[in-house]
mmCIF file of C-alpha atoms in Angstrom:
data_model
loop_
_atom_site.group_PDB
_atom_site.id
_atom_site.type_symbol
_atom_site.label_atom_id
_atom_site.label_comp_id
_atom_site.label_asym_id
_atom_site.label_seq_id
_atom_site.Cartn_x
_atom_site.Cartn_y
_atom_site.Cartn_z
ATOM 1 C CA UNK A 1250 -94.099 -194.439 -11.049
ATOM 2 C CA UNK A 1251 -97.323 -192.539 -10.444
ATOM 3 C CA UNK A 1252 -97.123 -190.221 -7.454
ATOM 4 C CA UNK A 1253 -100.576 -190.409 -5.892
ATOM 5 C CA UNK A 1254 -99.769 -187.732 -3.341
ATOM 6 C CA UNK A 1255 -99.797 -184.778 -5.721
ATOM 7 C CA UNK A 1256 -103.155 -183.834 -4.194
ATOM 8 C CA UNK A 1257 -103.264 -185.863 -0.980
ATOM 9 C CA UNK A 1258 -100.870 -183.982 1.299
ATOM 10 C CA UNK A 1259 -102.553 -184.626 4.656
ATOM 11 C CA UNK A 1260 -99.717 -186.800 5.991
ATOM 12 C CA UNK A 1261 -97.063 -184.157 5.234
ATOM 13 C CA UNK A 1262 -99.268 -181.446 6.699
ATOM 14 C CA UNK A 1263 -99.741 -183.504 9.854
ATOM 15 C CA UNK A 1264 -95.989 -183.908 10.260
ATOM 16 C CA UNK A 1265 -95.444 -180.166 9.897
ATOM 17 C CA UNK A 1266 -97.957 -179.595 12.687
ATOM 18 C CA UNK A 1267 -96.210 -182.189 14.848
ATOM 19 C CA UNK A 1268 -92.835 -180.571 14.213
ATOM 20 C CA UNK A 1269 -94.228 -177.171 15.149
ATOM 21 C CA UNK A 1270 -95.728 -178.596 18.327
ATOM 22 C CA UNK A 1271 -92.476 -180.324 19.170
ATOM 23 C CA UNK A 1272 -90.622 -176.997 19.021
ATOM 24 C CA UNK A 1273 -92.896 -175.737 21.797
ATOM 25 C CA UNK A 1274 -92.687 -178.817 23.968
ATOM 26 C CA UNK A 1275 -89.086 -180.032 23.796
ATOM 27 C CA UNK A 1276 -87.056 -179.875 27.013
ATOM 28 C CA UNK A 1277 -85.015 -176.735 27.586
ATOM 29 C CA UNK A 1278 -81.794 -178.751 27.377
ATOM 30 C CA UNK A 1279 -82.700 -179.663 23.832
ATOM 31 C CA UNK A 1280 -83.502 -176.068 22.926
ATOM 32 C CA UNK A 1281 -80.306 -174.782 24.491
ATOM 33 C CA UNK A 1282 -78.206 -177.000 22.218
ATOM 34 C CA UNK A 1283 -79.499 -175.207 19.147
ATOM 35 C CA UNK A 1284 -81.102 -178.439 17.969
ATOM 36 C CA UNK A 1285 -84.477 -176.868 17.269
ATOM 37 C CA UNK A 1286 -83.477 -176.860 13.592
ATOM 38 C CA UNK A 1287 -84.524 -180.508 13.674
ATOM 39 C CA UNK A 1288 -88.149 -179.305 13.640
ATOM 40 C CA UNK A 1289 -87.750 -175.960 11.869
ATOM 41 C CA UNK A 1290 -89.848 -175.247 8.810
ATOM 42 C CA UNK A 1291 -87.274 -175.111 6.023
ATOM 43 C CA UNK A 1292 -83.690 -176.036 6.855
ATOM 44 C CA UNK A 1293 -81.633 -177.917 4.309
ATOM 45 C CA UNK A 1294 -81.579 -181.682 4.649
ATOM 46 C CA UNK A 1295 -77.971 -181.554 5.805
ATOM 47 C CA UNK A 1296 -78.757 -178.903 8.424
ATOM 48 C CA UNK A 1297 -81.755 -180.871 9.656
ATOM 49 C CA UNK A 1298 -79.664 -184.026 10.042
ATOM 50 C CA UNK A 1299 -77.057 -182.140 12.076
ATOM 51 C CA UNK A 1300 -79.688 -180.497 14.293
ATOM 52 C CA UNK A 1301 -81.592 -183.725 14.889
ATOM 53 C CA UNK A 1302 -78.395 -185.598 15.669
ATOM 54 C CA UNK A 1303 -77.385 -182.916 18.145
ATOM 55 C CA UNK A 1304 -80.756 -183.100 19.870
ATOM 56 C CA UNK A 1305 -80.865 -186.888 19.943
ATOM 57 C CA UNK A 1306 -77.462 -186.995 21.599
ATOM 58 C CA UNK A 1307 -78.759 -185.076 24.630
ATOM 59 C CA UNK A 1308 -80.488 -188.221 25.847
ATOM 60 C CA UNK A 1309 -83.160 -186.157 27.625
ATOM 61 C CA UNK A 1310 -86.018 -186.412 25.128
ATOM 62 C CA UNK A 1311 -89.366 -188.043 25.918
ATOM 63 C CA UNK A 1312 -90.049 -191.110 23.796
ATOM 64 C CA UNK A 1313 -92.589 -189.447 21.524
ATOM 65 C CA UNK A 1314 -90.353 -186.415 20.884
ATOM 66 C CA UNK A 1315 -87.363 -188.670 20.306
ATOM 67 C CA UNK A 1316 -89.413 -190.650 17.783
ATOM 68 C CA UNK A 1317 -90.385 -187.422 16.026
ATOM 69 C CA UNK A 1318 -86.743 -186.328 15.844
ATOM 70 C CA UNK A 1319 -85.797 -189.704 14.381
ATOM 71 C CA UNK A 1320 -88.601 -189.361 11.840
ATOM 72 C CA UNK A 1321 -87.423 -185.869 10.880
ATOM 73 C CA UNK A 1322 -83.856 -187.080 10.459
ATOM 74 C CA UNK A 1323 -84.992 -190.136 8.481
ATOM 75 C CA UNK A 1324 -86.815 -187.945 5.998
ATOM 76 C CA UNK A 1325 -83.747 -185.746 5.641
ATOM 77 C CA UNK A 1326 -81.560 -188.785 5.004
ATOM 78 C CA UNK A 1327 -84.072 -190.011 2.407
ATOM 79 C CA UNK A 1328 -84.022 -186.626 0.676
ATOM 80 C CA UNK A 1329 -80.246 -186.986 0.293
ATOM 81 C CA UNK A 1330 -80.560 -190.537 -1.034
ATOM 82 C CA UNK A 1331 -78.992 -192.064 2.084
ATOM 83 C CA UNK A 1332 -81.582 -194.830 2.209
ATOM 84 C CA UNK A 1333 -79.857 -197.150 4.698
ATOM 85 C CA UNK A 1334 -79.543 -194.399 7.290
ATOM 86 C CA UNK A 1335 -83.115 -193.303 6.611
ATOM 87 C CA UNK A 1336 -84.451 -196.824 7.066
ATOM 88 C CA UNK A 1337 -82.517 -197.252 10.304
ATOM 89 C CA UNK A 1338 -84.060 -194.060 11.711
ATOM 90 C CA UNK A 1339 -87.562 -195.038 10.612
ATOM 91 C CA UNK A 1340 -87.103 -198.412 12.326
ATOM 92 C CA UNK A 1341 -85.860 -196.743 15.494
ATOM 93 C CA UNK A 1342 -88.756 -194.270 15.516
ATOM 94 C CA UNK A 1343 -91.299 -197.057 15.123
ATOM 95 C CA UNK A 1344 -89.789 -199.004 17.993
ATOM 96 C CA UNK A 1345 -90.720 -196.020 20.186
ATOM 97 C CA UNK A 1346 -94.126 -195.307 18.596
ATOM 98 C CA UNK A 1347 -95.112 -198.479 16.731
ATOM 99 C CA UNK A 1348 -98.584 -197.268 15.750
ATOM 100 C CA UNK A 1349 -97.561 -193.903 14.299
ATOM 101 C CA UNK A 1350 -99.258 -193.836 10.872
ATOM 102 C CA UNK A 1351 -97.055 -190.999 9.610
ATOM 103 C CA UNK A 1352 -93.893 -192.977 10.331
ATOM 104 C CA UNK A 1353 -95.382 -196.153 8.884
ATOM 105 C CA UNK A 1354 -96.374 -194.407 5.641
ATOM 106 C CA UNK A 1355 -92.992 -192.678 5.384
ATOM 107 C CA UNK A 1356 -91.165 -195.984 5.847
ATOM 108 C CA UNK A 1357 -93.493 -197.640 3.324
ATOM 109 C CA UNK A 1358 -92.684 -194.898 0.795
ATOM 110 C CA UNK A 1359 -88.999 -195.606 1.277
ATOM 111 C CA UNK A 1360 -89.497 -199.358 0.900
ATOM 112 C CA UNK A 1361 -91.290 -198.681 -2.384
ATOM 113 C CA UNK A 1362 -88.446 -196.467 -3.562
ATOM 114 C CA UNK A 1363 -85.737 -199.034 -2.824
ATOM 115 C CA UNK A 1364 -87.710 -201.909 -4.339
ATOM 116 C CA UNK A 1365 -89.230 -203.689 -1.348
ATOM 117 C CA UNK A 1366 -92.926 -203.839 -2.315
ATOM 118 C CA UNK A 1367 -93.898 -206.529 0.194
ATOM 119 C CA UNK A 1368 -92.504 -204.513 3.120
ATOM 120 C CA UNK A 1369 -94.136 -201.363 1.758
ATOM 121 C CA UNK A 1370 -97.521 -203.045 1.529
ATOM 122 C CA UNK A 1371 -97.165 -204.364 5.081
ATOM 123 C CA UNK A 1372 -96.432 -200.866 6.387
ATOM 124 C CA UNK A 1373 -99.375 -199.338 4.506
ATOM 125 C CA UNK A 1374 -101.599 -202.019 6.013
ATOM 126 C CA UNK A 1375 -100.267 -201.246 9.501
ATOM 127 C CA UNK A 1376 -100.873 -197.529 8.938
ATOM 128 C CA UNK A 1377 -104.489 -198.226 7.984
ATOM 129 C CA UNK A 1378 -104.920 -200.405 11.058
ATOM 130 C CA UNK A 1379 -103.841 -197.365 13.092
ATOM 131 C CA UNK A 1380 -106.023 -194.923 11.147
ATOM 132 C CA UNK A 1381 -108.473 -196.235 8.550
ATOM 133 C CA UNK A 1382 -109.375 -192.718 7.464
ATOM 134 C CA UNK A 1383 -106.124 -192.037 5.615
ATOM 135 C CA UNK A 1384 -106.182 -191.752 1.832
ATOM 136 C CA UNK A 1385 -102.503 -192.147 0.970
ATOM 137 C CA UNK A 1386 -102.045 -195.710 2.277
ATOM 138 C CA UNK A 1387 -105.118 -196.882 0.352
ATOM 139 C CA UNK A 1388 -103.867 -195.294 -2.879
ATOM 140 C CA UNK A 1389 -100.346 -196.633 -2.590
ATOM 141 C CA UNK A 1390 -101.357 -200.082 -1.335
ATOM 142 C CA UNK A 1391 -103.908 -200.282 -4.144
ATOM 143 C CA UNK A 1392 -101.227 -199.492 -6.708
ATOM 144 C CA UNK A 1393 -98.921 -202.138 -5.239
ATOM 145 C CA UNK A 1394 -101.667 -204.742 -5.245
ATOM 146 C CA UNK A 1395 -102.523 -204.046 -8.868
ATOM 147 C CA UNK A 1396 -98.858 -204.351 -9.743
ATOM 148 C CA UNK A 1397 -98.559 -207.787 -8.150
ATOM 149 C CA UNK A 1398 -101.745 -209.050 -9.788
ATOM 150 C CA UNK A 1399 -104.149 -208.783 -6.847
ATOM 151 C CA UNK A 1400 -106.635 -206.858 -8.969
ATOM 152 C CA UNK A 1401 -109.746 -207.249 -6.832
ATOM 153 C CA UNK A 1402 -107.970 -206.071 -3.672
ATOM 154 C CA UNK A 1403 -106.219 -203.247 -5.512
ATOM 155 C CA UNK A 1404 -109.416 -201.921 -7.080
ATOM 156 C CA UNK A 1405 -111.133 -202.116 -3.683
ATOM 157 C CA UNK A 1406 -108.353 -200.036 -2.098
ATOM 158 C CA UNK A 1407 -108.630 -197.401 -4.801
ATOM 159 C CA UNK A 1408 -112.407 -197.308 -4.453
ATOM 160 C CA UNK A 1409 -112.045 -196.637 -0.722
ATOM 161 C CA UNK A 1410 -109.442 -193.941 -1.393
ATOM 162 C CA UNK A 1411 -111.834 -192.272 -3.823
ATOM 163 C CA UNK A 1412 -114.633 -192.444 -1.253
ATOM 164 C CA UNK A 1413 -112.420 -190.822 1.384
ATOM 165 C CA UNK A 1414 -111.044 -188.127 -0.946
ATOM 166 C CA UNK A 1415 -113.352 -187.647 -3.933
ATOM 167 C CA UNK A 1416 -111.310 -184.602 -4.997
ATOM 168 C CA UNK A 1417 -108.123 -186.676 -5.400
ATOM 169 C CA UNK A 1418 -107.590 -187.764 -9.051
ATOM 170 C CA UNK A 1419 -105.003 -190.445 -8.206
ATOM 171 C CA UNK A 1420 -107.436 -193.335 -7.541
ATOM 172 C CA UNK A 1421 -109.263 -192.771 -10.833
ATOM 173 C CA UNK A 1422 -105.960 -192.392 -12.691
ATOM 174 C CA UNK A 1423 -104.639 -195.667 -11.318
ATOM 175 C CA UNK A 1424 -107.906 -197.490 -11.957
ATOM 176 C CA UNK A 1425 -108.044 -196.124 -15.497
ATOM 177 C CA UNK A 1426 -104.467 -197.174 -16.190
ATOM 178 C CA UNK A 1427 -105.234 -200.664 -14.891
ATOM 179 C CA UNK A 1428 -108.314 -201.067 -17.098
ATOM 180 C CA UNK A 1429 -106.449 -199.671 -20.114
ATOM 181 C CA UNK A 1430 -103.615 -202.189 -19.672
ATOM 182 C CA UNK A 1431 -106.174 -204.956 -19.131
ATOM 183 C CA UNK A 1432 -107.841 -204.143 -22.436
ATOM 184 C CA UNK A 1433 -111.091 -202.750 -21.042
ATOM 185 C CA UNK A 1434 -110.937 -199.481 -22.972
ATOM 186 C CA UNK A 1435 -114.541 -198.473 -22.255
ATOM 187 C CA UNK A 1436 -114.069 -198.634 -18.476
ATOM 188 C CA UNK A 1437 -110.673 -196.955 -18.810
ATOM 189 C CA UNK A 1438 -112.339 -194.010 -20.552
ATOM 190 C CA UNK A 1439 -114.804 -193.626 -17.659
ATOM 191 C CA UNK A 1440 -112.068 -193.691 -15.017
ATOM 192 C CA UNK A 1441 -109.584 -191.489 -16.846
ATOM 193 C CA UNK A 1442 -112.223 -188.931 -17.752
ATOM 194 C CA UNK A 1443 -112.932 -188.550 -14.017
ATOM 195 C CA UNK A 1444 -109.215 -188.066 -13.344
ATOM 196 C CA UNK A 1445 -108.937 -185.522 -16.159
ATOM 197 C CA UNK A 1446 -111.938 -183.585 -14.840
ATOM 198 C CA UNK A 1447 -110.309 -183.400 -11.400
ATOM 199 C CA UNK A 1448 -106.896 -182.381 -12.758
ATOM 200 C CA UNK A 1449 -107.090 -181.020 -16.317
ATOM 201 C CA UNK A 1450 -103.420 -180.035 -16.183
ATOM 202 C CA UNK A 1451 -102.137 -183.596 -15.763
ATOM 203 C CA UNK A 1452 -100.725 -184.276 -19.224
ATOM 204 C CA UNK A 1453 -100.125 -187.945 -18.431
ATOM 205 C CA UNK A 1454 -103.834 -188.382 -17.728
ATOM 206 C CA UNK A 1455 -104.653 -186.597 -20.981
ATOM 207 C CA UNK A 1456 -102.405 -188.973 -22.918
ATOM 208 C CA UNK A 1457 -103.868 -192.023 -21.170
ATOM 209 C CA UNK A 1458 -107.422 -190.831 -21.788
ATOM 210 C CA UNK A 1459 -106.635 -190.266 -25.450
ATOM 211 C CA UNK A 1460 -105.138 -193.765 -25.748
ATOM 212 C CA UNK A 1461 -108.207 -195.259 -24.080
ATOM 213 C CA UNK A 1462 -110.543 -193.406 -26.444
ATOM 214 C CA UNK A 1463 -108.476 -194.559 -29.404
ATOM 215 C CA UNK A 1464 -108.688 -198.198 -28.316
ATOM 216 C CA UNK A 1465 -112.409 -197.798 -27.684
ATOM 217 C CA UNK A 1466 -112.879 -196.741 -31.295
ATOM 218 C CA UNK A 1467 -113.422 -193.080 -30.422
ATOM 219 C CA UNK A 1468 -110.791 -191.600 -32.734
ATOM 220 C CA UNK A 1469 -112.418 -188.170 -32.985
ATOM 221 C CA UNK A 1470 -112.721 -187.874 -29.186
ATOM 222 C CA UNK A 1471 -109.082 -188.911 -28.781
ATOM 223 C CA UNK A 1472 -107.798 -185.876 -30.671
ATOM 224 C CA UNK A 1473 -108.585 -183.270 -27.994
ATOM 225 C CA UNK A 1474 -106.773 -184.954 -25.069
ATOM 226 C CA UNK A 1475 -103.785 -185.758 -27.273
ATOM 227 C CA UNK A 1476 -103.664 -182.121 -28.334
ATOM 228 C CA UNK A 1477 -103.853 -181.001 -24.693
ATOM 229 C CA UNK A 1478 -100.903 -183.233 -23.863
ATOM 230 C CA UNK A 1479 -98.939 -181.874 -26.824
ATOM 231 C CA UNK A 1480 -99.713 -178.272 -25.941
ATOM 232 C CA UNK A 1481 -98.014 -178.921 -22.611
ATOM 233 C CA UNK A 1482 -95.131 -180.853 -24.166
ATOM 234 C CA UNK A 1483 -94.731 -180.669 -27.964
ATOM 235 C CA UNK A 1484 -91.958 -183.279 -27.761
ATOM 236 C CA UNK A 1485 -94.177 -185.983 -26.284
ATOM 237 C CA UNK A 1486 -93.472 -188.702 -28.841
ATOM 238 C CA UNK A 1487 -96.135 -191.077 -27.522
ATOM 239 C CA UNK A 1488 -98.783 -188.357 -27.826
ATOM 240 C CA UNK A 1489 -97.600 -187.500 -31.345
ATOM 241 C CA UNK A 1490 -97.872 -191.146 -32.400
ATOM 242 C CA UNK A 1491 -101.240 -191.480 -30.701
ATOM 243 C CA UNK A 1492 -102.721 -188.385 -32.328
ATOM 244 C CA UNK A 1493 -101.318 -189.489 -35.669
ATOM 245 C CA UNK A 1494 -103.058 -192.844 -35.269
ATOM 246 C CA UNK A 1495 -106.317 -191.072 -34.387
ATOM 247 C CA UNK A 1496 -105.983 -188.935 -37.517
ATOM 248 C CA UNK A 1497 -105.310 -192.033 -39.606
ATOM 249 C CA UNK A 1498 -108.360 -193.820 -38.212
ATOM 250 C CA UNK A 1499 -110.409 -190.755 -39.149
ATOM 251 C CA UNK A 1500 -108.816 -190.983 -42.640
ATOM 252 C CA UNK A 1501 -107.117 -187.602 -42.214
ATOM 253 C CA UNK A 1502 -103.899 -188.979 -43.643
ATOM 254 C CA UNK A 1503 -102.162 -185.636 -44.201
ATOM 255 C CA UNK A 1504 -102.487 -184.779 -40.497
ATOM 256 C CA UNK A 1505 -101.407 -188.299 -39.548
ATOM 257 C CA UNK A 1506 -98.283 -188.034 -41.712
ATOM 258 C CA UNK A 1507 -97.471 -184.634 -40.168
ATOM 259 C CA UNK A 1508 -97.644 -186.013 -36.613
ATOM 260 C CA UNK A 1509 -95.707 -189.168 -37.442
ATOM 261 C CA UNK A 1510 -93.079 -186.964 -39.107
ATOM 262 C CA UNK A 1511 -92.854 -184.807 -35.973
ATOM 263 C CA UNK A 1512 -92.230 -187.939 -33.903
ATOM 264 C CA UNK A 1513 -89.545 -189.049 -36.359
ATOM 265 C CA UNK A 1514 -87.889 -185.636 -36.121
ATOM 266 C CA UNK A 1515 -87.413 -186.403 -32.426
ATOM 267 C CA UNK A 1516 -86.138 -189.922 -33.129
ATOM 268 C CA UNK A 1517 -85.472 -190.997 -36.741
ATOM 269 C CA UNK A 1518 -85.369 -194.633 -35.594
ATOM 270 C CA UNK A 1519 -88.835 -194.562 -34.017
ATOM 271 C CA UNK A 1520 -90.099 -197.804 -35.548
ATOM 272 C CA UNK A 1521 -93.753 -197.289 -34.605
ATOM 273 C CA UNK A 1522 -93.788 -193.790 -36.125
ATOM 274 C CA UNK A 1523 -92.007 -194.954 -39.272
ATOM 275 C CA UNK A 1524 -94.427 -197.829 -39.753
ATOM 276 C CA UNK A 1525 -97.390 -195.562 -39.056
ATOM 277 C CA UNK A 1526 -96.240 -192.937 -41.542
ATOM 278 C CA UNK A 1527 -95.636 -195.588 -44.172
ATOM 279 C CA UNK A 1528 -99.128 -197.009 -43.665
ATOM 280 C CA UNK A 1529 -100.706 -193.535 -43.801
ATOM 281 C CA UNK A 1530 -98.843 -192.810 -47.030
ATOM 282 C CA UNK A 1531 -99.917 -196.159 -48.479
ATOM 283 C CA UNK A 1532 -103.571 -195.605 -47.553
ATOM 284 C CA UNK A 1533 -103.541 -192.084 -48.956
ATOM 285 C CA UNK A 1534 -102.117 -193.210 -52.287
ATOM 286 C CA UNK A 1535 -98.654 -191.698 -51.796
ATOM 287 C CA UNK A 1536 -96.953 -194.900 -52.881
ATOM 288 C CA UNK A 1537 -93.467 -193.459 -53.446
ATOM 289 C CA UNK A 1538 -93.316 -192.091 -49.894
ATOM 290 C CA UNK A 1539 -94.689 -195.360 -48.524
ATOM 291 C CA UNK A 1540 -91.970 -197.257 -50.396
ATOM 292 C CA UNK A 1541 -89.294 -195.021 -48.880
ATOM 293 C CA UNK A 1542 -90.607 -195.478 -45.348
ATOM 294 C CA UNK A 1543 -90.945 -199.245 -45.626
ATOM 295 C CA UNK A 1544 -87.406 -199.422 -47.032
ATOM 296 C CA UNK A 1545 -86.131 -197.548 -43.969
ATOM 297 C CA UNK A 1546 -88.178 -199.820 -41.740
ATOM 298 C CA UNK A 1547 -86.840 -202.942 -43.425
ATOM 299 C CA UNK A 1548 -83.295 -201.731 -42.739
ATOM 300 C CA UNK A 1549 -84.151 -201.245 -39.057
ATOM 301 C CA UNK A 1550 -85.913 -204.595 -38.782
ATOM 302 C CA UNK A 1551 -84.043 -207.061 -40.991
ATOM 303 C CA UNK A 1552 -85.731 -210.430 -41.137
ATOM 304 C CA UNK A 1553 -89.142 -208.974 -40.302
ATOM 305 C CA UNK A 1554 -91.412 -209.660 -43.244
ATOM 306 C CA UNK A 1555 -93.943 -206.889 -42.598
ATOM 307 C CA UNK A 1556 -91.917 -204.049 -44.195
ATOM 308 C CA UNK A 1557 -91.315 -206.233 -47.263
ATOM 309 C CA UNK A 1558 -95.013 -207.039 -47.604
ATOM 310 C CA UNK A 1559 -96.180 -203.435 -47.317
ATOM 311 C CA UNK A 1560 -93.403 -202.151 -49.590
ATOM 312 C CA UNK A 1561 -94.409 -204.791 -52.128
ATOM 313 C CA UNK A 1562 -97.980 -203.510 -52.029
ATOM 314 C CA UNK A 1563 -96.840 -199.900 -52.396
ATOM 315 C CA UNK A 1564 -94.671 -200.820 -55.376
ATOM 316 C CA UNK A 1565 -97.455 -202.865 -56.951
ATOM 317 C CA UNK A 1566 -99.917 -199.986 -56.711
ATOM 318 C CA UNK A 1567 -97.262 -197.545 -57.967
ATOM 319 C CA UNK A 1568 -96.723 -199.640 -61.078
ATOM 320 C CA UNK A 1569 -93.239 -200.836 -60.067
ATOM 321 C CA UNK A 1570 -94.109 -204.436 -60.900
ATOM 322 C CA UNK A 1571 -90.633 -206.003 -61.054
ATOM 323 C CA UNK A 1572 -89.668 -204.537 -57.672
ATOM 324 C CA UNK A 1573 -93.033 -205.609 -56.235
ATOM 325 C CA UNK A 1574 -92.474 -209.173 -57.460
ATOM 326 C CA UNK A 1575 -89.041 -209.236 -55.825
ATOM 327 C CA UNK A 1576 -90.463 -208.028 -52.492
ATOM 328 C CA UNK A 1577 -93.342 -210.493 -52.539
ATOM 329 C CA UNK A 1578 -90.868 -213.291 -53.323
ATOM 330 C CA UNK A 1579 -88.624 -212.290 -50.393
ATOM 331 C CA UNK A 1580 -91.655 -212.165 -48.127
ATOM 332 C CA UNK A 1581 -92.830 -215.605 -49.280
ATOM 333 C CA UNK A 1582 -89.438 -217.063 -48.362
ATOM 334 C CA UNK A 1583 -90.340 -216.156 -44.771
ATOM 335 C CA UNK A 1584 -94.114 -216.739 -44.917
ATOM 336 C CA UNK A 1585 -94.541 -219.495 -47.454
ATOM 337 C CA UNK A 1586 -98.278 -219.954 -46.857
ATOM 338 C CA UNK A 1587 -99.395 -216.324 -47.101
ATOM 339 C CA UNK A 1588 -102.317 -216.093 -49.534
ATOM 340 C CA UNK A 1589 -102.254 -212.313 -49.910
ATOM 341 C CA UNK A 1590 -98.582 -212.367 -50.875
ATOM 342 C CA UNK A 1591 -99.252 -215.083 -53.456
ATOM 343 C CA UNK A 1592 -102.061 -213.004 -54.896
ATOM 344 C CA UNK A 1593 -99.861 -209.885 -54.952
ATOM 345 C CA UNK A 1594 -96.989 -211.679 -56.668
ATOM 346 C CA UNK A 1595 -99.373 -213.198 -59.206
ATOM 347 C CA UNK A 1596 -100.649 -209.733 -60.110
ATOM 348 C CA UNK A 1597 -97.095 -208.369 -60.319
ATOM 349 C CA UNK A 1598 -95.982 -211.259 -62.541
ATOM 350 C CA UNK A 1599 -99.004 -210.918 -64.756
ATOM 351 C CA UNK A 1600 -98.256 -207.197 -65.154
ATOM 352 C CA UNK A 1601 -94.663 -207.921 -66.189
ATOM 353 C CA UNK A 1602 -95.802 -210.477 -68.747
ATOM 354 C CA UNK A 1603 -94.758 -213.525 -66.717
ATOM 355 C CA UNK A 1604 -98.037 -215.355 -67.271
ATOM 356 C CA UNK A 1605 -96.567 -218.759 -66.428
ATOM 357 C CA UNK A 1606 -95.326 -217.515 -63.080
ATOM 358 C CA UNK A 1607 -98.619 -215.782 -62.408
ATOM 359 C CA UNK A 1608 -100.533 -218.966 -63.208
ATOM 360 C CA UNK A 1609 -98.324 -220.945 -60.858
ATOM 361 C CA UNK A 1610 -99.007 -218.506 -58.035
ATOM 362 C CA UNK A 1611 -102.739 -218.529 -58.688
ATOM 363 C CA UNK A 1612 -102.771 -222.325 -58.736
ATOM 364 C CA UNK A 1613 -100.914 -222.417 -55.443
ATOM 365 C CA UNK A 1614 -103.354 -219.883 -54.038
ATOM 366 C CA UNK A 1615 -106.354 -221.977 -55.102
ATOM 367 C CA UNK A 1616 -104.802 -225.043 -53.472
ATOM 368 C CA UNK A 1617 -104.456 -223.138 -50.197
ATOM 369 C CA UNK A 1618 -107.651 -221.093 -50.362
ATOM 370 C CA UNK A 1619 -110.231 -222.721 -52.653
ATOM 371 C CA UNK A 1620 -112.801 -220.048 -51.854
ATOM 372 C CA UNK A 1621 -110.550 -217.546 -53.626
ATOM 373 C CA UNK A 1622 -111.688 -218.983 -56.971
ATOM 374 C CA UNK A 1623 -114.606 -216.605 -57.343
ATOM 375 C CA UNK A 1624 -112.703 -213.306 -56.884
ATOM 376 C CA UNK A 1625 -109.891 -214.642 -59.069
ATOM 377 C CA UNK A 1626 -112.348 -215.487 -61.824
ATOM 378 C CA UNK A 1627 -113.801 -211.998 -61.631
ATOM 379 C CA UNK A 1628 -110.322 -210.576 -62.214
ATOM 380 C CA UNK A 1629 -110.146 -212.476 -65.497
#
């Protein structure tokens, strides 16, 4: 899940200030117990829990300080993965200070983590009712709304977050991801380019921007962000496949094959990379390599006709006519109406001297696609 708070740290900073203030204002009885570690800058989570518990057991804390101690302990519990205890402390803190935006956002974060999106959204909304100038609740609520299909509300939240914190790349990243998944590649490019400008080191944004450019038909422009992502992580299989596809669209088949091969070195059963490399080999005229790849793909996807069809084409163009005929025949058992396969098998049969079989295929093709008569006649 995207962490929108990589740049928006105002809530955490505010809590640190509150903890520091609490250390100055807590009753002497609290301080004398050694419980000040509850608000200290960098104790371990376990030490913080012990200190907060010790202080809370004094029973002499004002309500707001008690709430802050509960909040500190809740965050420590959450850091240890003790979510039930953390949630109980957040609830107790909010009973004392129900309009504390920091506590509301922290509890919302926990609800998100444990899979309670409705409760998380409600807490983000409550936090914004307490302080409409906060960026984090808008970003996170926007992401939740997009996830549940409330696109208009989600985009509006992210727009407000961007207005409040124009230096924060998270709203643009989330908006760009939404538009990319929706199929609006042009708008995704606009959004993701803004996010990349704000945080050039975010390799996920670079990969998303490259994918958006690829879908928008900007293969050449996709190469640079894919390369940036791969410079940061050479084992990013998605980026390798994406750059390979961009190379293939630019008809740089050697580079495409190299990137697809690098992805397959990471995972020899990467179906998308295997199919992509086979297609690049086929388009570049390396029919033997294409045949090998489509054979591997057919073994990984038995019953899927696509590897058979493309292997048949590779074999046909490589002059392996008998094998091509066999592949086209197997494909036609699955896709009996496919005109291209009928044409391919007719050519293979004609090349092997099976003129009767070729004529039968061409007749069947003309029955299915009468407009094919002209190109067939031109073939002689």
